[in-house]
Amino acid sequence: MPSDAHCHPFDMKGSQPNAEAERNALNLTVAASSWNGDELYYHKELAQQAAHVGGPSIALCFGVHPQLPLVEPRSVRASLESMYQFAESGVLSAIGEVGFDLYNEAYQSTEPMQDELFILELELAKARGLPLVLHLRRAMHKVFTYSKQLAALPAVVLHSYSGTYEEALALRKRGIAAYCSFGTTIALNHRKTMRACALLPQDMLLFETDAPYQPLRGQPYSTYRDIFTVVRTAAMLRSEAGCMPYTEEELHQLNDDHFKRIFFQTSS
């Protein structure tokens, strides 16, 4: 079964009104990211509908997005309170996406608040035994700052991984159960990301679409079907590098196994 480790179904409603029908047709299991109650409840409803008809599962994820302190500062408190509420209710498969966005000076000005939020999110994930999904934009160094705390978690997903091969290995050496989730950037000639995808050990691999936010070249948005382009590209990169596994079938199976291990905490 194909899996998508990171997407935003709520945000696909306007541009892709048939997205859920497509997901079911593809038999695609997904991890749905939310930062507010409306999003979480929508994703929960989709998950319940899918379960009722035996459709592909949805892993519910919730976190205070690191861009909020800048773009919607008045929403931070409500998002934080909702995160605690949903975590305590037991509906969450992961805390996230959370982390750091230091893309420019405006975002950098909110770094102290991003740190405060991240400490709370780390503590909650540890207390609930949940994995963490990280958003890191020009902020890879922050992961190493918190490496001791991250090593205490069952899994850490580096969403839309943009670090180097060497940085990923360094995280593992620090005891972090890190999974580098690769998206459409590996099909867009991002050399650093392509190299990491080609060379990383198979137990660190994960794949995603980040739909609708990471479109392939010439497309207005990303779709669930893009997961097949991502995995096909990963297979090509790993084949060229001589790194197993490197067939599409093997990588889809590996991705699904890792997805279940992270979000549903199975032993597969």
PDB file of C-alpha atoms in Angstrom:
ATOM      1  CA  MET A   1       0.000   0.000   0.000  1.00  0.00           C
ATOM      2  CA  PRO A   2       1.440   3.441  -0.885  1.00  0.00           C
ATOM      3  CA  SER A   3       1.856   5.974   1.920  1.00  0.00           C
ATOM      4  CA  ASP A   4       2.312   9.746   2.095  1.00  0.00           C
ATOM      5  CA  ALA A   5       4.163  10.852   5.233  1.00  0.00           C
ATOM      6  CA  HIS A   6       3.052  14.495   5.139  1.00  0.00           C
ATOM      7  CA  CYS A   7       0.122  16.341   3.576  1.00  0.00           C
ATOM      8  CA  HIS A   8      -2.590  18.920   4.288  1.00  0.00           C
ATOM      9  CA  PRO A   9      -6.019  17.560   3.246  1.00  0.00           C
ATOM     10  CA  PHE A  10      -7.878  20.569   4.703  1.00  0.00           C
ATOM     11  CA  ASP A  11      -5.870  22.918   2.495  1.00  0.00           C
ATOM     12  CA  MET A  12      -6.555  20.791  -0.576  1.00  0.00           C
ATOM     13  CA  LYS A  13     -10.317  21.309  -0.431  1.00  0.00           C
ATOM     14  CA  GLY A  14     -10.397  24.467  -2.540  1.00  0.00           C
ATOM     15  CA  SER A  15      -7.914  23.544  -5.253  1.00  0.00           C
ATOM     16  CA  GLN A  16      -8.606  19.786  -5.310  1.00  0.00           C
ATOM     17  CA  PRO A  17     -12.244  19.112  -4.372  1.00  0.00           C
ATOM     18  CA  ASN A  18     -11.901  15.456  -5.416  1.00  0.00           C
ATOM     19  CA  ALA A  19      -8.721  14.850  -3.420  1.00  0.00           C
ATOM     20  CA  GLU A  20     -10.279  12.410  -0.958  1.00  0.00           C
ATOM     21  CA  ALA A  21     -11.855  10.381  -3.753  1.00  0.00           C
ATOM     22  CA  GLU A  22      -8.468  10.253  -5.444  1.00  0.00           C
ATOM     23  CA  ARG A  23      -6.790   9.185  -2.193  1.00  0.00           C
ATOM     24  CA  ASN A  24      -9.235   6.329  -1.813  1.00  0.00           C
ATOM     25  CA  ALA A  25      -8.804   5.289  -5.446  1.00  0.00           C
ATOM     26  CA  LEU A  26      -5.040   5.191  -4.915  1.00  0.00           C
ATOM     27  CA  ASN A  27      -5.484   3.320  -1.612  1.00  0.00           C
ATOM     28  CA  LEU A  28      -3.091   5.880  -0.149  1.00  0.00           C
ATOM     29  CA  THR A  29      -2.467   6.057   3.591  1.00  0.00           C
ATOM     30  CA  VAL A  30      -1.503   9.584   4.703  1.00  0.00           C
ATOM     31  CA  ALA A  31      -0.317  11.589   7.685  1.00  0.00           C
ATOM     32  CA  ALA A  32      -2.482  14.718   7.840  1.00  0.00           C
ATOM     33  CA  SER A  33      -0.968  17.813   9.440  1.00  0.00           C
ATOM     34  CA  SER A  34      -3.091  20.336  11.380  1.00  0.00           C
ATOM     35  CA  TRP A  35      -2.438  23.456  13.416  1.00  0.00           C
ATOM     36  CA  ASN A  36      -6.013  24.428  14.357  1.00  0.00           C
ATOM     37  CA  GLY A  37      -9.195  22.715  15.449  1.00  0.00           C
ATOM     38  CA  ASP A  38     -11.049  23.123  12.154  1.00  0.00           C
ATOM     39  CA  GLU A  39      -8.291  21.281  10.325  1.00  0.00           C
ATOM     40  CA  LEU A  40      -8.027  18.491  12.879  1.00  0.00           C
ATOM     41  CA  TYR A  41     -11.780  17.882  12.986  1.00  0.00           C
ATOM     42  CA  TYR A  42     -11.930  17.771   9.186  1.00  0.00           C
ATOM     43  CA  HIS A  43      -9.079  15.269   9.055  1.00  0.00           C
ATOM     44  CA  LYS A  44     -10.677  13.229  11.833  1.00  0.00           C
ATOM     45  CA  GLU A  45     -13.946  13.094   9.897  1.00  0.00           C
ATOM     46  CA  LEU A  46     -12.116  11.876   6.787  1.00  0.00           C
ATOM     47  CA  ALA A  47     -10.357   9.233   8.877  1.00  0.00           C
ATOM     48  CA  GLN A  48     -13.636   8.013  10.345  1.00  0.00           C
ATOM     49  CA  GLN A  49     -15.292   7.868   6.928  1.00  0.00           C
ATOM     50  CA  ALA A  50     -12.383   5.879   5.531  1.00  0.00           C
ATOM     51  CA  ALA A  51     -12.430   3.464   8.458  1.00  0.00           C
ATOM     52  CA  HIS A  52     -16.175   2.940   8.042  1.00  0.00           C
ATOM     53  CA  VAL A  53     -15.787   1.720   4.461  1.00  0.00           C
ATOM     54  CA  GLY A  54     -12.453  -0.048   4.921  1.00  0.00           C
ATOM     55  CA  GLY A  55     -10.531   2.661   3.093  1.00  0.00           C
ATOM     56  CA  PRO A  56      -6.913   3.770   3.563  1.00  0.00           C
ATOM     57  CA  SER A  57      -6.066   5.158   6.986  1.00  0.00           C
ATOM     58  CA  ILE A  58      -5.253   8.724   8.012  1.00  0.00           C
ATOM     59  CA  ALA A  59      -2.766   9.422  10.795  1.00  0.00           C
ATOM     60  CA  LEU A  60      -3.779  12.595  12.644  1.00  0.00           C
ATOM     61  CA  CYS A  61      -0.961  15.032  13.439  1.00  0.00           C
ATOM     62  CA  PHE A  62      -1.203  18.359  15.254  1.00  0.00           C
ATOM     63  CA  GLY A  63       1.310  21.019  16.236  1.00  0.00           C
ATOM     64  CA  VAL A  64       1.862  24.749  16.557  1.00  0.00           C
ATOM     65  CA  HIS A  65       3.412  25.570  13.193  1.00  0.00           C
ATOM     66  CA  PRO A  66       6.634  27.579  13.654  1.00  0.00           C
ATOM     67  CA  GLN A  67       5.443  30.230  11.200  1.00  0.00           C
ATOM     68  CA  LEU A  68       2.480  31.139  13.410  1.00  0.00           C
ATOM     69  CA  PRO A  69       4.345  33.538  15.740  1.00  0.00           C
ATOM     70  CA  LEU A  70       4.972  35.737  12.692  1.00  0.00           C
ATOM     71  CA  VAL A  71       2.042  35.201  10.336  1.00  0.00           C
ATOM     72  CA  GLU A  72      -0.774  34.644  12.873  1.00  0.00           C
ATOM     73  CA  PRO A  73       0.504  35.598  16.330  1.00  0.00           C
ATOM     74  CA  ARG A  74      -3.017  35.837  17.751  1.00  0.00           C
ATOM     75  CA  SER A  75      -3.580  32.169  16.894  1.00  0.00           C
ATOM     76  CA  VAL A  76      -0.596  30.801  18.813  1.00  0.00           C
ATOM     77  CA  ARG A  77      -2.316  30.401  22.178  1.00  0.00           C
ATOM     78  CA  ALA A  78      -5.387  28.706  20.698  1.00  0.00           C
ATOM     79  CA  SER A  79      -3.202  26.375  18.644  1.00  0.00           C
ATOM     80  CA  LEU A  80      -1.155  25.464  21.716  1.00  0.00           C
ATOM     81  CA  GLU A  81      -4.251  24.792  23.809  1.00  0.00           C
ATOM     82  CA  SER A  82      -5.737  22.651  21.040  1.00  0.00           C
ATOM     83  CA  MET A  83      -2.529  20.656  20.788  1.00  0.00           C
ATOM     84  CA  TYR A  84      -2.706  19.729  24.469  1.00  0.00           C
ATOM     85  CA  GLN A  85      -6.415  18.947  24.190  1.00  0.00           C
ATOM     86  CA  PHE A  86      -6.033  16.627  21.212  1.00  0.00           C
ATOM     87  CA  ALA A  87      -2.941  14.937  22.628  1.00  0.00           C
ATOM     88  CA  GLU A  88      -4.725  14.221  25.896  1.00  0.00           C
ATOM     89  CA  SER A  89      -7.735  12.811  24.026  1.00  0.00           C
ATOM     90  CA  GLY A  90      -5.522  10.174  22.423  1.00  0.00           C
ATOM     91  CA  VAL A  91      -6.477  10.904  18.809  1.00  0.00           C
ATOM     92  CA  LEU A  92      -3.024  12.017  17.659  1.00  0.00           C
ATOM     93  CA  SER A  93      -0.480   9.834  15.910  1.00  0.00           C
ATOM     94  CA  ALA A  94       2.207  12.531  16.103  1.00  0.00           C
ATOM     95  CA  ILE A  95       2.987  16.048  17.278  1.00  0.00           C
ATOM     96  CA  GLY A  96       3.692  18.193  14.256  1.00  0.00           C
ATOM     97  CA  GLU A  97       4.477  19.858  12.176  1.00  0.00           C
ATOM     98  CA  VAL A  98       6.563  21.824  14.648  1.00  0.00           C
ATOM     99  CA  GLY A  99      10.095  23.143  14.727  1.00  0.00           C
ATOM    100  CA  PHE A 100      11.808  26.207  13.347  1.00  0.00           C
ATOM    101  CA  ASP A 101      11.446  28.581  10.427  1.00  0.00           C
ATOM    102  CA  LEU A 102      14.387  30.971  10.135  1.00  0.00           C
ATOM    103  CA  TYR A 103      13.972  31.726   6.453  1.00  0.00           C
ATOM    104  CA  ASN A 104      14.491  35.495   6.704  1.00  0.00           C
ATOM    105  CA  GLU A 105      14.924  38.281   9.242  1.00  0.00           C
ATOM    106  CA  ALA A 106      11.200  38.484   9.912  1.00  0.00           C
ATOM    107  CA  TYR A 107      11.007  34.818  10.893  1.00  0.00           C
ATOM    108  CA  GLN A 108      14.313  35.035  12.741  1.00  0.00           C
ATOM    109  CA  SER A 109      12.846  37.774  14.940  1.00  0.00           C
ATOM    110  CA  THR A 110      10.417  35.187  16.367  1.00  0.00           C
ATOM    111  CA  GLU A 111      13.096  32.597  17.144  1.00  0.00           C
ATOM    112  CA  PRO A 112      12.807  33.060  20.939  1.00  0.00           C
ATOM    113  CA  MET A 113       9.090  32.249  20.775  1.00  0.00           C
ATOM    114  CA  GLN A 114       9.760  29.361  18.405  1.00  0.00           C
ATOM    115  CA  ASP A 115      12.181  27.991  21.015  1.00  0.00           C
ATOM    116  CA  GLU A 116       9.621  28.362  23.799  1.00  0.00           C
ATOM    117  CA  LEU A 117       6.988  26.535  21.789  1.00  0.00           C
ATOM    118  CA  PHE A 118       9.365  23.799  20.730  1.00  0.00           C
ATOM    119  CA  ILE A 119      10.347  23.009  24.308  1.00  0.00           C
ATOM    120  CA  LEU A 120       6.672  22.579  25.191  1.00  0.00           C
ATOM    121  CA  GLU A 121       6.079  20.406  22.136  1.00  0.00           C
ATOM    122  CA  LEU A 122       9.077  18.234  22.949  1.00  0.00           C
ATOM    123  CA  GLU A 123       7.860  17.729  26.498  1.00  0.00           C
ATOM    124  CA  LEU A 124       4.367  16.829  25.306  1.00  0.00           C
ATOM    125  CA  ALA A 125       5.633  14.350  22.718  1.00  0.00           C
ATOM    126  CA  LYS A 126       7.814  12.664  25.335  1.00  0.00           C
ATOM    127  CA  ALA A 127       5.008  12.542  27.907  1.00  0.00           C
ATOM    128  CA  ARG A 128       2.564  11.010  25.408  1.00  0.00           C
ATOM    129  CA  GLY A 129       5.096   8.717  23.730  1.00  0.00           C
ATOM    130  CA  LEU A 130       4.438  10.325  20.352  1.00  0.00           C
ATOM    131  CA  PRO A 131       6.743  10.910  17.380  1.00  0.00           C
ATOM    132  CA  LEU A 132       7.581  14.457  16.318  1.00  0.00           C
ATOM    133  CA  VAL A 133       7.263  15.865  12.785  1.00  0.00           C
ATOM    134  CA  LEU A 134       9.782  18.644  12.204  1.00  0.00           C
ATOM    135  CA  HIS A 135       9.505  21.690   9.950  1.00  0.00           C
ATOM    136  CA  LEU A 136      13.012  23.091   9.468  1.00  0.00           C
ATOM    137  CA  ARG A 137      13.691  25.995   7.137  1.00  0.00           C
ATOM    138  CA  ARG A 138      17.262  27.232   7.319  1.00  0.00           C
ATOM    139  CA  ALA A 139      17.271  25.766  10.817  1.00  0.00           C
ATOM    140  CA  MET A 140      19.034  22.407  10.667  1.00  0.00           C
ATOM    141  CA  HIS A 141      21.401  23.507  13.426  1.00  0.00           C
ATOM    142  CA  LYS A 142      18.480  23.719  15.848  1.00  0.00           C
ATOM    143  CA  VAL A 143      17.985  19.948  15.679  1.00  0.00           C
ATOM    144  CA  PHE A 144      21.470  19.423  17.061  1.00  0.00           C
ATOM    145  CA  THR A 145      20.766  21.926  19.836  1.00  0.00           C
ATOM    146  CA  TYR A 146      17.888  19.735  21.017  1.00  0.00           C
ATOM    147  CA  SER A 147      19.413  16.374  20.114  1.00  0.00           C
ATOM    148  CA  LYS A 148      19.367  14.999  23.669  1.00  0.00           C
ATOM    149  CA  GLN A 149      15.629  15.652  24.042  1.00  0.00           C
ATOM    150  CA  LEU A 150      14.873  14.361  20.533  1.00  0.00           C
ATOM    151  CA  ALA A 151      16.712  11.119  21.266  1.00  0.00           C
ATOM    152  CA  ALA A 152      14.093  10.340  23.931  1.00  0.00           C
ATOM    153  CA  LEU A 153      11.278  10.188  21.351  1.00  0.00           C
ATOM    154  CA  PRO A 154      10.096   7.059  19.505  1.00  0.00           C
ATOM    155  CA  ALA A 155      10.695   8.721  16.118  1.00  0.00           C
ATOM    156  CA  VAL A 156      11.540  12.097  14.605  1.00  0.00           C
ATOM    157  CA  VAL A 157      10.374  12.836  11.056  1.00  0.00           C
ATOM    158  CA  LEU A 158      12.323  15.539   9.242  1.00  0.00           C
ATOM    159  CA  HIS A 159       9.544  16.724   6.946  1.00  0.00           C
ATOM    160  CA  SER A 160      10.628  17.783   3.454  1.00  0.00           C
ATOM    161  CA  TYR A 161      14.227  17.007   4.345  1.00  0.00           C
ATOM    162  CA  SER A 162      16.632  19.670   3.117  1.00  0.00           C
ATOM    163  CA  GLY A 163      19.767  18.828   5.087  1.00  0.00           C
ATOM    164  CA  THR A 164      22.842  16.985   3.908  1.00  0.00           C
ATOM    165  CA  TYR A 165      23.622  13.283   3.916  1.00  0.00           C
ATOM    166  CA  GLU A 166      26.265  13.897   6.579  1.00  0.00           C
ATOM    167  CA  GLU A 167      23.880  15.837   8.839  1.00  0.00           C
ATOM    168  CA  ALA A 168      21.341  13.032   8.733  1.00  0.00           C
ATOM    169  CA  LEU A 169      23.945  10.457   9.731  1.00  0.00           C
ATOM    170  CA  ALA A 170      25.128  12.743  12.535  1.00  0.00           C
ATOM    171  CA  LEU A 171      21.601  12.800  13.960  1.00  0.00           C
ATOM    172  CA  ARG A 172      21.518   9.007  14.066  1.00  0.00           C
ATOM    173  CA  LYS A 173      24.898   8.959  15.800  1.00  0.00           C
ATOM    174  CA  ARG A 174      23.357  11.153  18.502  1.00  0.00           C
ATOM    175  CA  GLY A 175      20.745   8.506  19.165  1.00  0.00           C
ATOM    176  CA  ILE A 176      17.826  10.167  17.368  1.00  0.00           C
ATOM    177  CA  ALA A 177      15.426   7.803  15.591  1.00  0.00           C
ATOM    178  CA  ALA A 178      15.461  10.153  12.608  1.00  0.00           C
ATOM    179  CA  TYR A 179      13.564   9.595   9.377  1.00  0.00           C
ATOM    180  CA  CYS A 180      14.312  11.902   6.456  1.00  0.00           C
ATOM    181  CA  SER A 181      11.076  12.467   4.556  1.00  0.00           C
ATOM    182  CA  PHE A 182      11.745  13.343   0.926  1.00  0.00           C
ATOM    183  CA  GLY A 183       9.235  15.136  -1.268  1.00  0.00           C
ATOM    184  CA  THR A 184       9.069  16.619  -4.738  1.00  0.00           C
ATOM    185  CA  THR A 185      12.311  18.570  -4.254  1.00  0.00           C
ATOM    186  CA  ILE A 186      14.252  15.454  -5.290  1.00  0.00           C
ATOM    187  CA  ALA A 187      12.521  15.744  -8.681  1.00  0.00           C
ATOM    188  CA  LEU A 188      13.336  19.461  -8.932  1.00  0.00           C
ATOM    189  CA  ASN A 189      17.130  19.196  -9.177  1.00  0.00           C
ATOM    190  CA  HIS A 190      17.879  20.052  -5.533  1.00  0.00           C
ATOM    191  CA  ARG A 191      21.352  18.487  -5.561  1.00  0.00           C
ATOM    192  CA  LYS A 192      21.954  18.316  -1.811  1.00  0.00           C
ATOM    193  CA  THR A 193      18.605  16.669  -1.177  1.00  0.00           C
ATOM    194  CA  MET A 194      19.020  14.295  -4.112  1.00  0.00           C
ATOM    195  CA  ARG A 195      22.392  13.127  -2.780  1.00  0.00           C
ATOM    196  CA  ALA A 196      20.969  12.494   0.679  1.00  0.00           C
ATOM    197  CA  CYS A 197      18.083  10.496  -0.778  1.00  0.00           C
ATOM    198  CA  ALA A 198      20.459   8.450  -2.916  1.00  0.00           C
ATOM    199  CA  LEU A 199      22.924   7.553  -0.164  1.00  0.00           C
ATOM    200  CA  LEU A 200      21.109   7.354   3.173  1.00  0.00           C
ATOM    201  CA  PRO A 201      20.658   3.936   4.779  1.00  0.00           C
ATOM    202  CA  GLN A 202      17.271   2.453   4.042  1.00  0.00           C
ATOM    203  CA  ASP A 203      16.117   2.608   7.664  1.00  0.00           C
ATOM    204  CA  MET A 204      16.122   6.423   7.492  1.00  0.00           C
ATOM    205  CA  LEU A 205      13.954   6.817   4.380  1.00  0.00           C
ATOM    206  CA  LEU A 206      10.442   8.208   4.170  1.00  0.00           C
ATOM    207  CA  PHE A 207       8.492   9.859   1.340  1.00  0.00           C
ATOM    208  CA  GLU A 208       5.793  12.549   1.155  1.00  0.00           C
ATOM    209  CA  THR A 209       3.956  14.994  -1.109  1.00  0.00           C
ATOM    210  CA  ASP A 210       3.322  17.913   1.289  1.00  0.00           C
ATOM    211  CA  ALA A 211       0.213  18.388  -0.868  1.00  0.00           C
ATOM    212  CA  PRO A 212      -0.796  20.965  -1.906  1.00  0.00           C
ATOM    213  CA  TYR A 213       2.367  22.935  -1.094  1.00  0.00           C
ATOM    214  CA  GLN A 214       5.225  21.338  -3.090  1.00  0.00           C
ATOM    215  CA  PRO A 215       4.176  21.328  -6.755  1.00  0.00           C
ATOM    216  CA  LEU A 216       6.232  19.701  -9.447  1.00  0.00           C
ATOM    217  CA  ARG A 217       7.554  21.992 -12.148  1.00  0.00           C
ATOM    218  CA  GLY A 218       4.744  23.464 -14.233  1.00  0.00           C
ATOM    219  CA  GLN A 219       2.016  22.461 -11.775  1.00  0.00           C
ATOM    220  CA  PRO A 220      -0.015  24.852  -9.572  1.00  0.00           C
ATOM    221  CA  TYR A 221       0.047  22.549  -6.540  1.00  0.00           C
ATOM    222  CA  SER A 222       1.121  19.086  -5.476  1.00  0.00           C
ATOM    223  CA  THR A 223      -1.313  16.171  -5.481  1.00  0.00           C
ATOM    224  CA  TYR A 224      -1.532  12.741  -3.895  1.00  0.00           C
ATOM    225  CA  ARG A 225      -0.430  11.182  -7.190  1.00  0.00           C
ATOM    226  CA  ASP A 226       2.913  12.948  -6.843  1.00  0.00           C
ATOM    227  CA  ILE A 227       3.980  10.324  -4.305  1.00  0.00           C
ATOM    228  CA  PHE A 228       4.577   7.995  -7.250  1.00  0.00           C
ATOM    229  CA  THR A 229       6.845  10.547  -8.937  1.00  0.00           C
ATOM    230  CA  VAL A 230       8.736  11.025  -5.673  1.00  0.00           C
ATOM    231  CA  VAL A 231       9.293   7.294  -5.155  1.00  0.00           C
ATOM    232  CA  ARG A 232      10.158   6.740  -8.817  1.00  0.00           C
ATOM    233  CA  THR A 233      12.755   9.517  -8.602  1.00  0.00           C
ATOM    234  CA  ALA A 234      14.166   8.076  -5.376  1.00  0.00           C
ATOM    235  CA  ALA A 235      14.481   4.674  -7.049  1.00  0.00           C
ATOM    236  CA  MET A 236      16.395   6.215  -9.944  1.00  0.00           C
ATOM    237  CA  LEU A 237      18.734   8.131  -7.624  1.00  0.00           C
ATOM    238  CA  ARG A 238      19.482   5.095  -5.481  1.00  0.00           C
ATOM    239  CA  SER A 239      19.974   2.870  -8.519  1.00  0.00           C
ATOM    240  CA  GLU A 240      22.498   5.316  -9.963  1.00  0.00           C
ATOM    241  CA  ALA A 241      24.309   5.402  -6.607  1.00  0.00           C
ATOM    242  CA  GLY A 242      24.212   1.617  -6.240  1.00  0.00           C
ATOM    243  CA  CYS A 243      22.396   1.840  -2.901  1.00  0.00           C
ATOM    244  CA  MET A 244      19.767  -0.729  -1.977  1.00  0.00           C
ATOM    245  CA  PRO A 245      16.842  -0.747  -2.128  1.00  0.00           C
ATOM    246  CA  TYR A 246      16.345   0.866  -5.484  1.00  0.00           C
ATOM    247  CA  THR A 247      13.234  -0.499  -7.124  1.00  0.00           C
ATOM    248  CA  GLU A 248       9.967   1.418  -6.899  1.00  0.00           C
ATOM    249  CA  GLU A 249       8.173  -1.593  -5.456  1.00  0.00           C
ATOM    250  CA  GLU A 250      10.769  -2.024  -2.709  1.00  0.00           C
ATOM    251  CA  LEU A 251      10.743   1.663  -1.823  1.00  0.00           C
ATOM    252  CA  HIS A 252       6.951   1.813  -1.651  1.00  0.00           C
ATOM    253  CA  GLN A 253       6.976  -1.184   0.692  1.00  0.00           C
ATOM    254  CA  LEU A 254       9.765   0.325   2.779  1.00  0.00           C
ATOM    255  CA  ASN A 255       7.931   3.649   2.985  1.00  0.00           C
ATOM    256  CA  ASP A 256       4.723   1.948   4.081  1.00  0.00           C
ATOM    257  CA  ASP A 257       6.550  -0.131   6.711  1.00  0.00           C
ATOM    258  CA  HIS A 258       8.228   2.972   8.118  1.00  0.00           C
ATOM    259  CA  PHE A 259       4.963   4.924   8.017  1.00  0.00           C
ATOM    260  CA  LYS A 260       3.200   2.272  10.097  1.00  0.00           C
ATOM    261  CA  ARG A 261       6.112   2.005  12.503  1.00  0.00           C
ATOM    262  CA  ILE A 262       6.210   5.769  13.086  1.00  0.00           C
ATOM    263  CA  PHE A 263       2.568   6.813  13.066  1.00  0.00           C
ATOM    264  CA  PHE A 264       0.814   3.629  14.173  1.00  0.00           C
ATOM    265  CA  GLN A 265       3.786   2.314  16.206  1.00  0.00           C
ATOM    266  CA  THR A 266       3.652  -1.178  14.726  1.00  0.00           C
ATOM    267  CA  SER A 267       6.622  -3.535  14.698  1.00  0.00           C
ATOM    268  CA  SER A 268       6.560  -4.075  10.925  1.00  0.00           C
TER     269      SER A 268
END
